[in-house]
mmCIF file of C-alpha atoms and ligand atoms in Angstrom:
data_model
loop_
_atom_site.group_PDB
_atom_site.id
_atom_site.type_symbol
_atom_site.label_atom_id
_atom_site.label_comp_id
_atom_site.label_asym_id
_atom_site.label_seq_id
_atom_site.Cartn_x
_atom_site.Cartn_y
_atom_site.Cartn_z
ATOM 1 C CA MET A 1 -15.541 -38.944 13.260
ATOM 2 C CA PRO A 2 -15.695 -42.026 15.154
ATOM 3 C CA GLY A 3 -18.899 -43.622 15.461
ATOM 4 C CA ASP A 4 -17.891 -44.615 19.253
ATOM 5 C CA VAL A 5 -17.955 -40.775 20.627
ATOM 6 C CA ILE A 6 -21.623 -40.595 20.107
ATOM 7 C CA ARG A 7 -23.441 -42.766 23.180
ATOM 8 C CA LEU A 8 -27.048 -43.253 22.637
ATOM 9 C CA ARG A 9 -29.969 -43.301 25.766
ATOM 10 C CA PRO A 10 -33.245 -42.814 26.337
ATOM 11 C CA THR A 11 -34.462 -39.749 28.105
ATOM 12 C CA THR A 12 -35.601 -39.889 31.484
ATOM 13 C CA PRO A 13 -37.759 -37.815 33.407
ATOM 14 C CA ALA A 14 -34.544 -36.086 34.944
ATOM 15 C CA ASP A 15 -33.092 -35.315 31.456
ATOM 16 C CA LEU A 16 -36.091 -32.803 30.978
ATOM 17 C CA ASP A 17 -34.821 -29.893 32.100
ATOM 18 C CA TRP A 18 -31.376 -30.391 30.072
ATOM 19 C CA VAL A 19 -33.181 -31.354 26.906
ATOM 20 C CA LEU A 20 -35.073 -27.498 27.351
ATOM 21 C CA ALA A 21 -32.045 -25.895 28.177
ATOM 22 C CA ALA A 22 -30.201 -27.671 25.164
ATOM 23 C CA GLU A 23 -33.692 -26.646 23.061
ATOM 24 C CA GLY A 24 -31.954 -23.795 21.543
ATOM 25 C CA HIS A 25 -28.352 -25.419 20.576
ATOM 26 C CA PRO A 26 -28.778 -28.826 19.979
ATOM 27 C CA VAL A 27 -26.549 -30.180 17.782
ATOM 28 C CA GLY A 28 -28.917 -32.639 17.201
ATOM 29 C CA TYR A 29 -31.411 -36.004 17.421
ATOM 30 C CA VAL A 30 -32.193 -38.946 16.311
ATOM 31 C CA ILE A 31 -36.429 -40.686 17.010
ATOM 32 C CA LEU A 32 -36.048 -44.273 17.234
ATOM 33 C CA ALA A 33 -38.888 -46.723 16.431
ATOM 34 C CA GLY A 34 -39.372 -50.249 17.405
ATOM 35 C CA LEU A 35 -37.276 -50.487 20.680
ATOM 36 C CA ALA A 36 -39.471 -52.125 22.382
ATOM 37 C CA ARG A 37 -39.646 -55.462 20.073
ATOM 38 C CA PRO A 38 -36.023 -54.962 17.815
ATOM 39 C CA ARG A 39 -37.264 -58.437 16.144
ATOM 40 C CA ASP A 40 -39.991 -57.075 14.501
ATOM 41 C CA GLY A 41 -37.570 -54.667 12.841
ATOM 42 C CA VAL A 42 -36.173 -50.800 13.894
ATOM 43 C CA GLU A 43 -36.826 -47.679 12.085
ATOM 44 C CA LEU A 44 -34.666 -44.981 12.176
ATOM 45 C CA ARG A 45 -37.574 -42.841 12.287
ATOM 46 C CA ARG A 46 -35.979 -39.236 12.218
ATOM 47 C CA ILE A 47 -32.252 -37.560 11.906
ATOM 48 C CA VAL A 48 -31.764 -34.189 12.286
ATOM 49 C CA VAL A 49 -28.305 -31.966 12.610
ATOM 50 C CA THR A 50 -27.862 -28.676 13.250
ATOM 51 C CA GLU A 51 -24.220 -28.666 12.404
ATOM 52 C CA LYS A 52 -24.322 -29.812 8.809
ATOM 53 C CA GLY A 53 -21.130 -31.118 6.900
ATOM 54 C CA LYS A 54 -18.948 -31.448 10.168
ATOM 55 C CA GLY A 55 -19.525 -35.246 10.112
ATOM 56 C CA PHE A 56 -22.149 -35.478 13.302
ATOM 57 C CA GLY A 57 -24.967 -37.172 10.387
ATOM 58 C CA ARG A 58 -22.234 -40.339 9.698
ATOM 59 C CA ALA A 59 -21.199 -40.544 13.215
ATOM 60 C CA THR A 60 -24.733 -40.897 14.598
ATOM 61 C CA LEU A 61 -25.813 -43.098 11.662
ATOM 62 C CA ARG A 62 -22.610 -45.555 12.665
ATOM 63 C CA ARG A 63 -24.179 -45.110 15.757
ATOM 64 C CA VAL A 64 -27.563 -46.254 15.529
ATOM 65 C CA LYS A 65 -26.587 -49.096 13.564
ATOM 66 C CA MET A 66 -24.302 -50.241 16.252
ATOM 67 C CA MET A 67 -26.873 -50.349 18.641
ATOM 68 C CA ALA A 68 -29.659 -51.709 16.619
ATOM 69 C CA LEU A 69 -27.702 -54.375 14.306
ATOM 70 C CA ASN A 70 -25.029 -55.383 17.274
ATOM 71 C CA GLU A 71 -26.673 -54.275 20.657
ATOM 72 C CA LEU A 72 -30.666 -54.797 20.019
ATOM 73 C CA ARG A 73 -29.888 -57.332 17.601
ATOM 74 C CA THR A 74 -32.502 -56.326 15.001
ATOM 75 C CA ASP A 75 -32.215 -58.062 11.829
ATOM 76 C CA ARG A 76 -33.618 -54.993 9.725
ATOM 77 C CA LEU A 77 -32.915 -51.041 10.678
ATOM 78 C CA TRP A 78 -34.827 -49.347 7.685
ATOM 79 C CA LEU A 79 -36.106 -45.577 7.339
ATOM 80 C CA ASP A 80 -37.530 -43.327 4.701
ATOM 81 C CA VAL A 81 -36.094 -40.395 3.090
ATOM 82 C CA ARG A 82 -37.702 -38.293 0.499
ATOM 83 C CA ALA A 83 -36.975 -38.055 -2.506
ATOM 84 C CA ASN A 84 -35.889 -34.651 -3.203
ATOM 85 C CA ASN A 85 -33.459 -35.339 -0.348
ATOM 86 C CA PRO A 86 -29.930 -36.570 -2.052
ATOM 87 C CA ARG A 87 -28.039 -34.985 1.109
ATOM 88 C CA ALA A 88 -29.669 -37.651 3.535
ATOM 89 C CA LYS A 89 -30.154 -40.758 0.735
ATOM 90 C CA ARG A 90 -25.912 -39.993 -0.277
ATOM 91 C CA LEU A 91 -24.963 -40.993 3.713
ATOM 92 C CA TYR A 92 -27.651 -43.511 3.979
ATOM 93 C CA GLU A 93 -26.251 -45.540 0.835
ATOM 94 C CA ALA A 94 -22.629 -44.705 1.523
ATOM 95 C CA GLU A 95 -23.111 -46.191 5.020
ATOM 96 C CA GLY A 96 -24.477 -49.571 3.513
ATOM 97 C CA PHE A 97 -28.358 -48.974 3.213
ATOM 98 C CA ALA A 98 -29.781 -50.521 0.164
ATOM 99 C CA VAL A 99 -33.163 -49.421 -1.491
ATOM 100 C CA GLU A 100 -35.934 -51.375 -0.422
ATOM 101 C CA GLY A 101 -38.850 -49.563 -2.512
ATOM 102 C CA THR A 102 -40.789 -46.018 -3.241
ATOM 103 C CA GLY A 103 -43.939 -45.191 -1.737
ATOM 104 C CA ALA A 104 -46.948 -43.372 -3.229
ATOM 105 C CA ASP A 105 -45.716 -40.563 -1.556
ATOM 106 C CA GLY A 106 -42.276 -39.831 -2.841
ATOM 107 C CA LEU A 107 -40.610 -41.904 0.138
ATOM 108 C CA ILE A 108 -37.826 -44.065 -0.444
ATOM 109 C CA ILE A 109 -37.146 -46.537 1.900
ATOM 110 C CA LEU A 110 -33.665 -48.177 2.959
ATOM 111 C CA SER A 111 -32.324 -50.666 5.158
ATOM 112 C CA ILE A 112 -29.826 -52.543 6.062
ATOM 113 C CA ARG A 113 -29.707 -56.175 7.532
ATOM 114 C CA ARG A 114 -27.572 -57.741 9.781
ATOM 115 C CA GLY A 115 -24.139 -58.917 8.529
ATOM 116 C CA ASP A 116 -24.607 -56.047 5.964
ATOM 117 C CA GLU A 117 -22.947 -53.465 7.410
ATOM 118 C CA ALA A 118 -20.220 -50.732 5.526
HETATM 119 C C1 COA B 201 -28.809 -35.464 6.739
HETATM 120 C C2 COA B 201 -27.903 -34.801 8.010
HETATM 121 C C3 COA B 201 -28.559 -35.862 8.830
HETATM 122 C C4 COA B 201 -26.574 -35.207 7.380
HETATM 123 O O1 COA B 201 -26.086 -35.014 8.428
HETATM 124 P P1 COA B 201 -24.641 -33.966 8.497
HETATM 125 O O2 COA B 201 -23.565 -33.797 10.112
HETATM 126 O O3 COA B 201 -24.944 -32.902 7.579
HETATM 127 O O4 COA B 201 -23.522 -35.384 7.201
HETATM 128 P P2 COA B 201 -22.376 -35.051 7.861
HETATM 129 O O5 COA B 201 -21.447 -34.150 8.023
HETATM 130 O O6 COA B 201 -22.201 -36.503 8.369
HETATM 131 O O7 COA B 201 -21.693 -35.562 5.952
HETATM 132 C C5 COA B 201 -22.552 -36.973 5.364
HETATM 133 C C6 COA B 201 -22.669 -37.266 4.116
HETATM 134 O O8 COA B 201 -23.089 -35.577 3.149
HETATM 135 C C7 COA B 201 -23.328 -35.682 3.071
HETATM 136 N N1 COA B 201 -23.011 -34.386 2.787
HETATM 137 C C8 COA B 201 -22.777 -33.562 3.932
HETATM 138 N N2 COA B 201 -22.856 -32.059 3.966
HETATM 139 C C9 COA B 201 -23.110 -31.574 2.667
HETATM 140 C C10 COA B 201 -23.564 -30.810 1.993
HETATM 141 N N3 COA B 201 -23.114 -29.171 1.929
HETATM 142 N N4 COA B 201 -24.111 -30.884 0.384
HETATM 143 C C11 COA B 201 -24.317 -32.604 0.265
HETATM 144 N N5 COA B 201 -24.299 -33.532 0.533
HETATM 145 C C12 COA B 201 -23.348 -33.224 1.774
HETATM 146 C C13 COA B 201 -22.742 -36.111 1.767
HETATM 147 O O9 COA B 201 -22.153 -37.198 1.599
HETATM 148 C C14 COA B 201 -21.249 -36.511 2.990
HETATM 149 O O10 COA B 201 -20.367 -37.455 2.948
HETATM 150 P P3 COA B 201 -19.004 -37.206 2.342
HETATM 151 O O11 COA B 201 -18.355 -36.394 3.592
HETATM 152 O O12 COA B 201 -18.320 -38.414 2.111
HETATM 153 O O13 COA B 201 -19.193 -35.979 1.249
HETATM 154 C C15 COA B 201 -28.399 -33.748 7.897
HETATM 155 O O14 COA B 201 -27.762 -32.516 6.462
HETATM 156 C C16 COA B 201 -29.376 -32.968 8.235
HETATM 157 O O15 COA B 201 -30.112 -32.906 9.282
HETATM 158 N N6 COA B 201 -30.418 -32.854 7.495
HETATM 159 C C17 COA B 201 -31.578 -32.252 7.973
HETATM 160 C C18 COA B 201 -32.853 -33.230 7.964
HETATM 161 C C19 COA B 201 -32.618 -34.386 7.384
HETATM 162 O O16 COA B 201 -32.578 -34.589 6.132
HETATM 163 N N7 COA B 201 -32.744 -35.876 8.434
HETATM 164 C C20 COA B 201 -32.970 -36.943 7.078
HETATM 165 C C21 COA B 201 -34.097 -37.083 6.499
HETATM 166 S S1 COA B 201 -35.129 -37.106 8.403
#
């Protein structure tokens, strides 16, 4: 599934009815942090896909990479993942994220830099 089929834009108050209506059957969502100052890095804080194993996660991750690195021009897109979540970690590494370090609470920090895209 090509990454360019996923379009990302901020939620607005006008979207809220739709968001609430869709809440029962969303394909997924992402939470991004640092968008106001992308030069300090952008964090992919959360990615959740409800219909797993169909390529939505990879496609969404590719779209987020494109937005953060190419459109917002951040130097570093980063995230953390629990060590007991091999599905997500495998996906991130396959998409070019590299391990930066491990936190005390079992969180692994991964990042991708502009120019290192898979
Ligand atoms: C992690 C997550 C976003 C991946 O999304 P997805 O749509 O299921 O993944 P995709 O279908 O795009 O598959 C991407 C990769 O995930 C892995 N994967 C997918 N389904 C899998 C399964 N049933 N078992 C193990 N790994 C699996 C594979 O590495 C796969 O790559 P491949 O197709 O080359 O084998 C999704 O599983 C999810 O929402 N998990 C719960 C929330 C979460 O853990 N978020 C990440 C931490 S915040």
